[in-house]
Structures are given as C-alpha cells and as structure tokens.
C-alpha cells in the first residue's frame, strides 16, 4: 500500500538551493516513487518558490500562523511534480536568501519563520485536530525540526523522522521566544525544546522525532562524540537506538556526464579523452594558463567546516609542484580575501569565481582533474560523489560521508583496482599537502590515474539503496508492511 509522506525542508532543487540539502530534498520524491512511497515536499513560499509553483490552489488557511496570516497552497512544478508551499508573505516574500538579507545577515525572525513552517507541516499531518493528510512526516534540519515538536504536542497523529544534514546548524534561540511558539508549558523541559535555558529547535526535533537519521553511517557514529556532536552529542547518545546513517545518493538525471548539457563535451568512462574540451573551457572561464600538471577544482561553501583556511595554506605547495587551481565558492569574506591574495600571487595558475553558479559547478566536475574536499567534518558531502561520477578524482579528508564514499589509492587498493581517490586523515597543512603531493605524483602516471578515474565512475552512488532504507524506516514506524 502506498505510503503518503510529507517531506518538509527549507530548500529543494530546482526551486531554491544553497547547498547539498537542496539536492537531497529535491531528489527524494522521485527516488522513493519506486518504493511505493508518495512523497510531497512542503517548502517556504520564498519568491523563487512561488514563481515556480505554477498555478496554485489553497489547501489550508490560517488567520494567524504564529502571528502572521498564511495559507498552505498546492502547486505543480514544470515537470508535473506536486508541491506544497507555505504562502506567508510576511515571513517569506523578501529579497535576499532563504535565511538572510542581501548582505548575508540572518533574518532576526528566523525562529518564527521556521517554527511556522514546522507548525504548517504538523497541521497537514493532522496535529491539533486538523485533517490528517499524510501517514508520516520527514523533516530535514533545524528549519523543519519543529514539525516533529508540533506533532508530538499536537496529539501525535503520525510518526516523524528527523534527518540531520548538519549538526553545526541547530536553530538555537533565546528562551523569551518560547511563549510565542504556541506550545504547551510541558514543552519547556529537557524532554521538549528547552536547551541550556533557550529554545533548541534541532534539539526539540531530536527528542520528539520517532527516528533520527543522518546522511552517512560514519557521521552517524561521529555525532555520538563531543568532537562532532556540537553540544548535542549527549542527546544523540540518549537516543542512540533511534539513530541511523543513510548515505545520500546523487540524482543521475541531473548528474550524468554522458548527457549533461552544462558540459562543453559529454563523455563516459570509455571516452575520457573527451574531458579535455571541458578542461579547455574551464581554463578559459578561470583565466588559467595551460599546464602539464593536474587542474584541481574546488566547489564549496567557503567556511571553516570545508577547511578552506587549510586550502589557503597549501596553495603555494600545490602550485610549486606544478598544479593549478580553479575555485567556485561563496561564503566568508575573510576566506575570499585570502583566496584573492593567492590568485594575485599565482596569476594564470589560480582562478576564482565567487558566487553561486550551478552550470559552472557541473563543468568543473567534467573538466577538472581532481576535486579537493578538505573538510573538518562532512555529514555526507555531494561534491565528491559528483567528482566520482565525472572522473574528477576526489581528494578528501577521512571524515563523515567522505570516509564512506572514497577509497584511498593505497598500494593494496591500487593493486585490486578498487581505489577511487585520495583520502587523508585530517584537515591540517601536513596531511593535506602530502595528499596533494600524492595526487600530483599519481597524475603523472597516466595509466594509474585513468584506472582511478574509471573505478570512481563505476562506483554506484545512485539513490536506489538509500531510498529502500528510508522506505523500510517509514514502514517500520507506521507499522505498514509492504
Ligand atoms: P554542503 O551542503 O555542506 O554545502 P555538499 O557537498 O553536500 O555540501 O553540497 C554542496 C552542493 O552545493 C553541491 O551540489 C555543490 O555542487 C553545490 N555548490 C556549492 N557551492 C557552490 C557554488 N558556489 N556554485 C554552485 N554550486 C555550488
Ligand atoms: C549538509 C552537509 C553535507 C551534506 C548535505 C546534504 O549541508 O554539510 O555534508 O551532503 O547536507 O545531506
């Protein structure tokens, strides 16, 4: 019997994206369709979402949703997919990004914007006596976590799953907002949203959800520790029996080098020579000289998580050994400034593109020789998966999903033909610069490099296995056997 699942999130491809969360939320409905799960996504009605929701129909109206008028509307995207949108102009019809104003500062009322999203989701699933339209709610990250909280305190009509895509973002606010959340006093405890005297939205979701998943098995283990738990490891340990790591997949309809129209030249593993045209195109876009050494690429948020400060330290080493670097990213101004200085120092060898550019991100995977992902922690990571699929060899730290998806080119794995990239232990100058030296040496051995590319392209990180794992979890929680 088909299960009806409401997926709730703050971003989803192709409507609104700032990172991997959007890729995953966008891909899940199609991935689950083969599992007899009908998943519909509820998103905030940002201008970009309203514009792409097609002709909409009102499903529910609220005179006051945590203080502002709102309605939930249903629409269809250009590809025919059904979508639910929280149309609340006072919350979401704003210039800027999903979380902050055009200058990048977080909106001061994010607590209310995303609590409203959670409330709307719980309402759609029958909380507080509303009509029950779904069998289960799947909430993503802190921005949707309050759905689990409102479900629990609204009568618990259906079970909920909370997926943590990144423990570093917790939606923690001052305790003064509690009375404005429309929750009973019983929610102001350590078993509810209270966290160190404030309101913890991710924490609230974690204690109210019926299952907690995260996006790789290694990260699921890591968040049990103080080093990766970001203060929430105690909550994870207390609920360890509900925690599961389900690896993200990649959407092959969007990310297939044989059909990707963002590439100058499409290719498959039997025709790696065709990648050259993409490399030439990249050199042009980034103003790079031609060179014998590998072209390293980076596609990343520019943050501490991603180890971009360590990248800055190794750039001279990378260039000194004959490598070149093309970076696409947006984020911390100080990291941008450091990168600009490096590009000044290494004209024609280091090229930068600041901002968000989906098409260029594809070309970089299709034309780069190796993608650098020196993250300090990485719940799953998608850019290394795209790198594998595109023959752009990943060079990654051994953490989270990076550890679960890339096989280091050590002699044993090279001998067996199973190696797919280069893995180093931590985001430090010593480890990262050694990894770059290894990559440059390996690149010089053309047959070995080609083997690495090909085994990466053979690795299957599609959604099938993960979709089956989510479907099995939903069925367990709803008590519905297939
Ligand atoms: P995270 O979600 O932590 O940023 P992931 O590796 O899971 O990391 O996902 C990042 C996603 O965002 C990938 O799809 C990547 O291609 C994309 N991306 C990151 N930065 C940019 C950028 N500046 N321009 C285009 N795409 C980007
Ligand atoms: C987060 C994580 C990233 C993960 C993505 C999608 O943004 O930082 O590792 O791949 O979510 O789950």
Coordinates of C-alpha atoms and ligand atoms in Angstrom, one line a residue:
X1 CA 0.0 0.0 0.0
X2 CA 1.3 3.4 -1.0
X3 CA 2.5 5.5 2.0
X4 CA 1.9 9.2 1.9
X5 CA 4.9 11.1 3.3
X6 CA 5.2 14.8 3.8
X7 CA 8.8 16.0 3.4
X8 CA 9.5 19.4 5.0
X9 CA 12.6 21.4 4.3
X10 CA 13.9 24.9 3.7
X11 CA 15.4 24.2 0.3
X12 CA 14.9 21.9 -2.6
X13 CA 16.3 21.7 -6.1
X14 CA 15.2 23.0 -8.6
X15 CA 13.4 25.7 -6.7
X16 CA 15.9 27.1 -4.1
X17 CA 19.4 25.9 -3.2
X18 CA 22.2 27.0 -1.0
X19 CA 23.8 23.5 -0.5
X20 CA 23.5 19.8 -0.6
X21 CA 20.3 19.8 1.5
X22 CA 18.5 21.1 -1.6
X23 CA 19.9 18.3 -3.8
X24 CA 18.8 15.6 -1.4
X25 CA 15.3 17.0 -0.7
X26 CA 14.8 17.6 -4.4
X27 CA 15.8 14.1 -5.3
X28 CA 14.0 12.1 -2.6
X29 CA 10.4 12.1 -4.1
X30 CA 11.5 10.5 -7.4
X31 CA 13.8 8.1 -5.6
X32 CA 11.0 6.9 -3.3
X33 CA 8.4 6.6 -6.0
X34 CA 9.8 3.2 -6.8
X35 CA 9.3 2.2 -3.2
X36 CA 5.6 2.7 -3.1
X37 CA 6.0 6.0 -1.2
X38 CA 4.3 9.1 -2.4
X39 CA 6.4 11.9 -1.1
X40 CA 5.3 15.5 -1.3
X41 CA 7.5 18.4 -0.3
X42 CA 6.5 21.4 1.7
X43 CA 8.6 24.4 1.2
X44 CA 8.5 28.0 2.4
X45 CA 7.0 30.4 -0.1
X46 CA 10.1 32.4 -0.9
X47 CA 9.7 34.5 -4.1
X48 CA 11.7 31.9 -6.1
X49 CA 9.4 29.1 -4.9
X50 CA 6.2 30.9 -5.5
X51 CA 7.3 31.8 -9.0
X52 CA 8.0 28.2 -9.9
X53 CA 5.0 26.6 -8.1
X54 CA 2.7 27.1 -11.2
X55 CA -0.9 27.8 -10.7
X56 CA -1.6 27.2 -7.0
X57 CA -4.7 26.1 -5.1
X58 CA -5.4 26.8 -1.4
X59 CA -5.3 23.8 0.8
X60 CA -5.5 25.4 4.3
X61 CA -5.7 29.0 5.5
X62 CA -4.5 30.4 8.8
X63 CA -5.7 33.8 10.1
X64 CA -2.7 33.8 12.3
X65 CA 0.1 31.4 12.0
X66 CA 2.3 32.3 14.9
X67 CA 1.2 35.9 14.4
X68 CA 1.0 36.3 10.7
X69 CA -1.6 35.4 8.1
X70 CA -0.7 32.4 6.0
X71 CA -2.0 29.7 3.8
X72 CA -0.8 26.4 2.5
X73 CA -1.1 26.1 -1.2
X74 CA -0.5 23.2 -3.6
X75 CA 1.0 23.6 -7.0
X76 CA 2.8 21.7 -9.7
X77 CA 6.3 22.3 -10.9
X78 CA 7.2 22.5 -14.6
X79 CA 7.9 18.7 -14.6
X80 CA 4.5 17.9 -13.2
X81 CA 5.6 17.2 -9.7
X82 CA 3.2 18.2 -6.9
X83 CA 4.4 20.6 -4.3
X84 CA 3.1 22.2 -1.1
X85 CA 4.1 25.7 -0.3
X86 CA 3.7 27.8 2.9
X87 CA 2.5 31.0 1.3
X88 CA 3.1 33.6 4.1
X89 CA 4.3 36.8 2.5
X90 CA 5.2 38.4 5.9
X91 CA 7.6 35.6 6.5
X92 CA 9.0 34.7 3.2
X93 CA 8.3 37.3 0.5
X94 CA 11.6 39.0 0.9
X95 CA 14.6 40.0 -1.1
X96 CA 17.7 38.0 -0.2
X97 CA 18.5 34.4 0.6
X98 CA 16.4 31.8 2.4
X99 CA 18.0 32.6 5.7
X100 CA 19.3 36.1 5.5
X101 CA 19.1 39.5 3.9
X102 CA 21.0 40.5 0.8
X103 CA 24.0 41.5 2.9
X104 CA 24.1 37.9 4.3
X105 CA 22.9 38.6 7.9
X106 CA 20.4 36.1 9.2
X107 CA 16.9 37.4 9.4
X108 CA 16.1 38.3 13.0
X109 CA 12.8 36.4 12.9
X110 CA 14.1 33.1 11.6
X111 CA 12.8 31.4 14.7
X112 CA 9.3 32.4 13.8
X113 CA 9.6 31.8 10.0
X114 CA 10.8 28.2 10.6
X115 CA 8.6 27.4 13.6
X116 CA 5.7 28.5 11.3
X117 CA 7.0 26.0 8.7
X118 CA 7.0 23.2 11.2
X119 CA 3.6 24.1 12.5
X120 CA 2.2 24.1 9.0
X121 CA 3.7 20.6 8.4
X122 CA 2.3 19.2 11.6
X123 CA -1.1 20.7 10.7
X124 CA -1.1 19.0 7.3
X125 CA -0.4 15.7 9.1
X126 CA -3.4 16.1 11.5
X127 CA -1.9 17.8 14.6
X128 CA -4.1 19.9 16.8
X129 CA -7.2 18.1 15.4
X130 CA -6.6 19.1 11.8
X131 CA -7.4 16.7 8.9
X132 CA -4.8 14.0 8.6
X133 CA -3.4 14.2 5.0
X134 CA -0.2 12.1 5.4
X135 CA 1.0 8.9 7.1
X136 CA 4.3 10.3 8.2
X137 CA 6.3 13.5 8.3
X138 CA 10.0 13.6 7.3
X139 CA 11.7 16.8 8.5
X140 CA 15.1 18.0 7.4
X141 CA 17.5 20.0 9.6
X142 CA 16.6 22.6 12.2
X143 CA 14.5 24.7 9.9
X144 CA 11.9 21.8 9.7
X145 CA 12.6 20.2 13.0
X146 CA 9.7 21.9 14.8
X147 CA 7.4 19.8 12.7
X148 CA 8.3 16.9 15.0
X149 CA 7.7 19.0 18.1
X150 CA 4.3 20.3 17.0
X151 CA 3.3 16.8 16.0
X152 CA 4.2 15.4 19.4
X153 CA 2.5 18.2 21.4
X154 CA -0.4 18.4 18.9
X155 CA -1.7 14.9 19.6
X156 CA 0.9 12.8 17.7
X157 CA -1.4 11.8 14.8
X158 CA 1.5 10.3 12.8
X159 CA 5.2 9.4 13.4
X160 CA 8.0 11.7 12.3
X161 CA 11.6 11.2 11.1
X162 CA 14.2 13.9 11.5
X163 CA 17.2 13.9 9.2
X164 CA 20.2 15.9 10.4
X165 CA 22.2 17.1 7.4
X166 CA 24.5 19.2 9.5
X167 CA 24.8 19.2 13.3
X168 CA 26.5 22.6 13.2
X169 CA 23.3 24.4 12.5
X170 CA 21.0 24.0 15.4
X171 CA 18.4 26.8 15.4
X172 CA 19.1 27.9 18.9
X173 CA 17.2 31.0 20.2
X174 CA 16.7 32.9 23.4
X175 CA 14.2 31.4 25.9
X176 CA 12.0 34.6 25.5
X177 CA 10.5 33.2 22.3
X178 CA 9.1 30.1 24.0
X179 CA 5.7 31.7 24.9
X180 CA 5.3 32.8 21.3
X181 CA 5.6 29.3 19.8
X182 CA 2.1 28.2 20.7
X183 CA 3.4 25.1 22.6
X184 CA 2.1 23.9 26.0
X185 CA 4.3 24.6 29.1
X186 CA 5.1 20.9 29.1
X187 CA 7.4 21.5 26.0
X188 CA 9.6 23.8 28.1
X189 CA 11.6 20.9 29.6
X190 CA 14.7 18.9 28.7
X191 CA 12.3 16.5 27.0
X192 CA 11.0 19.3 24.8
X193 CA 12.6 22.3 23.2
X194 CA 14.4 23.7 26.2
X195 CA 18.2 23.6 25.8
X196 CA 20.6 25.4 28.1
X197 CA 17.9 27.9 29.0
X198 CA 17.0 28.7 25.4
X199 CA 14.9 27.1 22.6
X200 CA 16.8 24.5 20.6
X201 CA 14.8 23.7 17.5
X202 CA 17.0 20.9 16.2
X203 CA 17.3 19.6 19.8
X204 CA 13.5 19.7 20.1
X205 CA 13.1 17.8 16.9
X206 CA 15.7 15.2 18.1
X207 CA 13.8 14.4 21.3
X208 CA 10.3 14.4 19.7
X209 CA 11.0 12.5 16.4
X210 CA 10.4 8.8 16.2
X211 CA 13.6 8.3 14.3
X212 CA 16.7 10.4 13.8
X213 CA 18.7 9.8 10.6
X214 CA 21.8 11.5 9.3
X215 CA 23.4 11.3 5.9
X216 CA 26.2 8.8 6.3
X217 CA 27.0 5.9 8.6
X218 CA 30.3 7.4 9.7
X219 CA 28.7 10.8 10.6
X220 CA 26.0 8.9 12.5
X221 CA 28.8 7.4 14.6
X222 CA 30.8 10.7 14.8
X223 CA 27.9 12.7 16.2
X224 CA 27.9 10.5 19.3
X225 CA 31.2 12.2 20.3
X226 CA 31.9 15.6 21.8
X227 CA 34.2 16.4 18.8
X228 CA 31.4 16.2 16.2
X229 CA 28.3 16.4 18.3
X230 CA 28.5 20.2 18.7
X231 CA 26.9 20.1 22.1
X232 CA 24.1 17.7 21.1
X233 CA 26.1 14.5 21.4
X234 CA 24.5 13.9 24.8
X235 CA 21.1 14.0 23.2
X236 CA 22.3 11.6 20.4
X237 CA 23.7 9.2 22.9
X238 CA 20.5 9.2 24.9
X239 CA 18.6 8.4 21.7
X240 CA 21.2 6.2 20.1
X241 CA 18.7 3.4 19.5
X242 CA 16.8 5.7 17.1
X243 CA 19.8 6.9 15.2
X244 CA 20.6 5.6 11.7
X245 CA 23.0 6.7 9.0
X246 CA 21.6 6.6 5.5
X247 CA 24.0 7.7 2.8
X248 CA 22.8 10.4 0.3
X249 CA 22.6 9.4 -3.4
X250 CA 23.1 11.5 -6.4
X251 CA 20.4 12.4 -8.9
X252 CA 21.5 10.8 -12.1
X253 CA 19.0 12.8 -14.1
X254 CA 20.9 15.9 -13.1
X255 CA 24.4 14.5 -12.8
X256 CA 25.4 12.2 -15.7
X257 CA 28.4 13.2 -17.7
X258 CA 27.0 11.4 -20.8
X259 CA 24.0 13.7 -21.0
X260 CA 25.0 16.8 -19.0
X261 CA 24.2 19.8 -21.2
X262 CA 26.3 22.1 -18.9
X263 CA 29.4 20.4 -20.3
X264 CA 31.2 21.6 -23.4
X265 CA 31.8 17.9 -24.2
X266 CA 29.7 15.0 -22.9
X267 CA 31.6 11.8 -22.1
X268 CA 31.6 8.4 -20.4
X269 CA 34.2 6.2 -18.9
X270 CA 35.1 4.7 -22.3
X271 CA 35.8 8.2 -23.7
X272 CA 37.8 10.1 -21.1
X273 CA 39.7 11.9 -23.8
X274 CA 36.5 14.0 -24.3
X275 CA 37.0 15.6 -21.0
X276 CA 39.8 17.7 -22.5
X277 CA 37.4 20.1 -24.1
X278 CA 35.8 20.7 -20.8
X279 CA 39.2 21.4 -19.3
X280 CA 40.0 23.9 -22.0
X281 CA 36.6 25.6 -21.4
X282 CA 37.4 25.8 -17.7
X283 CA 40.8 27.3 -18.3
X284 CA 39.1 30.0 -20.3
X285 CA 36.5 30.8 -17.7
X286 CA 39.1 31.0 -14.9
X287 CA 41.8 32.7 -16.9
X288 CA 44.3 29.9 -16.4
X289 CA 47.4 29.1 -18.3
X290 CA 47.6 25.7 -19.9
X291 CA 49.9 23.3 -18.0
X292 CA 51.1 19.7 -17.7
X293 CA 50.1 19.2 -14.1
X294 CA 46.7 18.5 -12.8
X295 CA 43.9 21.1 -12.6
X296 CA 42.5 20.9 -9.1
X297 CA 39.0 22.2 -8.6
X298 CA 37.0 23.3 -5.5
X299 CA 33.2 23.8 -5.5
X300 CA 32.3 24.8 -2.0
X301 CA 30.8 27.0 0.6
X302 CA 33.7 29.0 1.9
X303 CA 33.6 28.1 5.6
X304 CA 35.6 26.6 8.4
X305 CA 33.7 23.3 8.0
X306 CA 35.1 23.0 4.5
X307 CA 38.7 23.5 5.5
X308 CA 39.1 26.4 3.1
X309 CA 41.6 28.1 5.5
X310 CA 43.8 25.0 5.2
X311 CA 43.4 25.1 1.4
X312 CA 44.8 28.7 1.6
X313 CA 47.8 27.3 3.4
X314 CA 48.6 24.7 0.8
X315 CA 48.1 26.7 -2.3
X316 CA 51.8 27.6 -2.6
X317 CA 52.7 24.0 -2.3
X318 CA 50.2 22.9 -4.9
X319 CA 51.4 25.5 -7.4
X320 CA 55.0 24.8 -6.6
X321 CA 54.6 21.2 -7.6
X322 CA 53.0 22.2 -11.0
X323 CA 49.3 22.0 -10.1
X324 CA 46.7 24.7 -10.9
X325 CA 43.5 25.6 -9.0
X326 CA 40.1 26.7 -10.1
X327 CA 37.7 27.6 -7.3
X328 CA 34.0 28.3 -7.3
X329 CA 32.5 29.3 -4.0
X330 CA 30.8 31.8 -1.8
X331 CA 31.0 32.4 1.9
X332 CA 33.3 34.0 4.5
X333 CA 34.6 37.4 3.3
X334 CA 38.0 36.8 5.0
X335 CA 38.5 33.5 3.2
X336 CA 37.5 35.2 -0.1
X337 CA 40.1 37.9 0.6
X338 CA 42.8 35.2 1.3
X339 CA 41.9 33.5 -1.9
X340 CA 42.2 36.7 -3.9
X341 CA 45.7 37.3 -2.5
X342 CA 46.7 33.8 -3.6
X343 CA 45.3 34.4 -7.1
X344 CA 47.4 37.6 -7.2
X345 CA 50.5 35.7 -6.2
X346 CA 49.8 33.0 -8.8
X347 CA 48.4 34.7 -11.8
X348 CA 47.4 32.2 -14.5
X349 CA 47.7 29.3 -12.0
X350 CA 44.9 30.1 -9.5
X351 CA 41.5 31.1 -10.9
X352 CA 38.5 32.2 -8.8
X353 CA 34.8 32.6 -9.3
X354 CA 32.9 33.9 -6.3
X355 CA 29.1 33.4 -6.2
X356 CA 26.8 30.6 -6.9
X357 CA 26.8 29.1 -10.4
X358 CA 25.1 25.7 -10.9
X359 CA 26.1 25.3 -14.6
X360 CA 29.8 26.1 -13.8
X361 CA 29.8 23.6 -10.9
X362 CA 29.0 20.9 -13.5
X363 CA 31.6 22.0 -15.9
X364 CA 34.2 21.9 -13.1
X365 CA 33.4 18.3 -12.4
X366 CA 33.6 17.5 -16.1
X367 CA 36.8 19.3 -16.8
X368 CA 38.8 19.3 -13.5
X369 CA 41.3 16.5 -12.9
X370 CA 40.8 16.3 -9.1
X371 CA 38.3 17.9 -6.7
X372 CA 39.6 18.9 -3.3
X373 CA 37.4 18.5 -0.3
X374 CA 39.5 19.1 2.8
X375 CA 36.5 19.3 5.2
X376 CA 36.9 19.2 9.0
X377 CA 33.6 17.4 9.2
X378 CA 31.3 16.4 6.4
X379 CA 27.9 14.8 7.2
X380 CA 27.8 13.3 3.7
X381 CA 29.2 15.6 1.0
X382 CA 27.9 15.6 -2.5
X383 CA 30.7 17.2 -4.5
X384 CA 33.0 14.2 -4.0
X385 CA 30.2 12.0 -5.3
X386 CA 29.8 14.2 -8.4
X387 CA 33.6 14.1 -8.8
X388 CA 33.5 10.3 -8.8
X389 CA 30.7 10.2 -11.4
X390 CA 32.6 12.7 -13.6
X391 CA 36.1 11.2 -13.5
X392 CA 37.2 14.2 -11.4
X393 CA 39.2 12.3 -8.7
X394 CA 38.3 13.3 -5.2
X395 CA 41.0 14.3 -2.7
X396 CA 39.2 14.2 0.7
X397 CA 39.6 14.0 4.5
X398 CA 38.7 10.8 6.2
X399 CA 35.5 12.0 7.9
X400 CA 31.8 11.5 7.7
X401 CA 30.4 10.7 4.2
X402 CA 33.8 11.4 2.6
X403 CA 35.2 8.4 4.5
X404 CA 32.2 6.3 3.4
X405 CA 32.4 7.0 -0.3
X406 CA 36.1 7.4 -1.4
X407 CA 38.6 4.6 -1.4
X408 CA 42.2 5.7 -0.9
X409 CA 44.7 4.9 -3.6
X410 CA 46.9 2.9 -1.3
X411 CA 49.0 0.1 -2.9
X412 CA 46.5 -2.6 -1.9
X413 CA 43.5 -0.8 -3.4
X414 CA 45.5 0.3 -6.5
X415 CA 46.6 -3.4 -6.9
X416 CA 43.0 -4.5 -6.7
X417 CA 41.7 -1.8 -8.9
X418 CA 39.3 -0.5 -6.2
X419 CA 40.8 2.8 -5.4
X420 CA 38.7 5.8 -6.3
X421 CA 40.6 8.8 -4.8
X422 CA 43.0 10.1 -2.2
X423 CA 42.0 10.1 1.4
X424 CA 44.0 11.9 4.2
X425 CA 43.4 11.8 7.9
X426 CA 42.7 15.4 8.8
X427 CA 42.4 19.0 7.5
X428 CA 45.9 20.1 8.5
X429 CA 48.7 21.6 6.5
X430 CA 50.9 18.5 6.8
X431 CA 48.2 16.0 5.9
X432 CA 46.7 18.0 3.1
X433 CA 49.9 19.0 1.4
X434 CA 51.1 15.3 1.5
X435 CA 47.8 14.3 -0.1
X436 CA 48.3 16.9 -2.9
X437 CA 51.9 15.6 -3.5
X438 CA 50.4 12.1 -3.8
X439 CA 47.8 13.3 -6.2
X440 CA 50.3 15.1 -8.4
X441 CA 52.6 12.1 -8.5
X442 CA 49.8 9.8 -9.4
X443 CA 48.5 12.1 -12.1
X444 CA 51.9 11.9 -13.7
X445 CA 51.4 8.1 -14.0
X446 CA 48.7 8.3 -16.8
X447 CA 47.5 4.6 -16.8
X448 CA 47.2 4.6 -13.0
X449 CA 45.3 7.9 -13.0
X450 CA 42.9 6.6 -15.7
X451 CA 42.3 3.4 -13.6
X452 CA 41.4 5.7 -10.6
X453 CA 39.0 7.7 -12.7
X454 CA 37.4 4.6 -14.2
X455 CA 36.8 2.9 -10.9
X456 CA 35.3 6.1 -9.5
X457 CA 32.9 6.3 -12.4
X458 CA 31.9 2.6 -11.8
X459 CA 31.1 3.3 -8.2
X460 CA 27.3 3.5 -7.9
X461 CA 26.1 6.2 -5.7
X462 CA 22.6 6.4 -7.1
X463 CA 19.6 6.7 -4.8
X464 CA 18.3 3.1 -5.0
X465 CA 19.8 1.6 -1.8
X466 CA 19.2 4.7 0.3
X467 CA 15.6 5.1 -0.9
X468 CA 15.0 1.5 0.1
X469 CA 16.4 2.2 3.5
X470 CA 14.2 5.3 4.0
X471 CA 11.1 3.3 2.8
X472 CA 11.9 0.5 5.2
X473 CA 12.2 3.0 8.1
X474 CA 8.9 4.7 7.2
X475 CA 7.1 1.3 7.1
X476 CA 8.6 0.3 10.4
X477 CA 7.4 3.5 12.0
X478 CA 3.9 3.4 10.5
X479 CA 3.5 -0.4 11.1
X480 CA 2.8 -0.9 7.5
X481 CA 4.4 -3.9 5.9
X482 CA 5.0 -3.7 2.1
Ligands
LIG1 P1 27.1 21.4 1.8 O1 25.7 21.0 1.6 O2 27.7 21.2 3.1 O3 27.4 22.7 1.2 P2 27.5 19.2 -0.2 O4 28.8 18.7 -0.8 O5 26.6 18.2 0.4 O6 28.0 20.3 0.9 O7 26.7 20.0 -1.2 C1 27.0 21.2 -1.9 C2 26.2 21.4 -3.1 O8 26.2 22.8 -3.4 C3 26.7 20.6 -4.3 O9 25.6 20.4 -5.2 C4 27.6 21.6 -4.9 O10 27.9 21.4 -6.3 C5 26.9 22.9 -4.7 N1 27.7 24.1 -4.6 C6 28.4 24.6 -3.5 N2 28.9 25.8 -3.8 C7 28.5 26.1 -5.0 C8 28.7 27.3 -5.8 N3 29.4 28.3 -5.4 N4 28.1 27.3 -7.0 C9 27.4 26.3 -7.4 N5 27.1 25.2 -6.7 C10 27.7 25.1 -5.5
LIG2 C1 24.8 19.3 4.6 C2 26.2 18.7 4.8 C3 26.7 17.9 3.7 C4 25.6 17.0 3.1 C5 24.3 17.8 2.8 C6 23.2 17.0 2.2 O1 24.8 20.5 4.0 O2 27.1 19.7 5.1 O3 27.7 17.1 4.1 O4 26.0 16.3 2.0 O5 23.9 18.5 3.9 O6 22.8 16.0 3.1

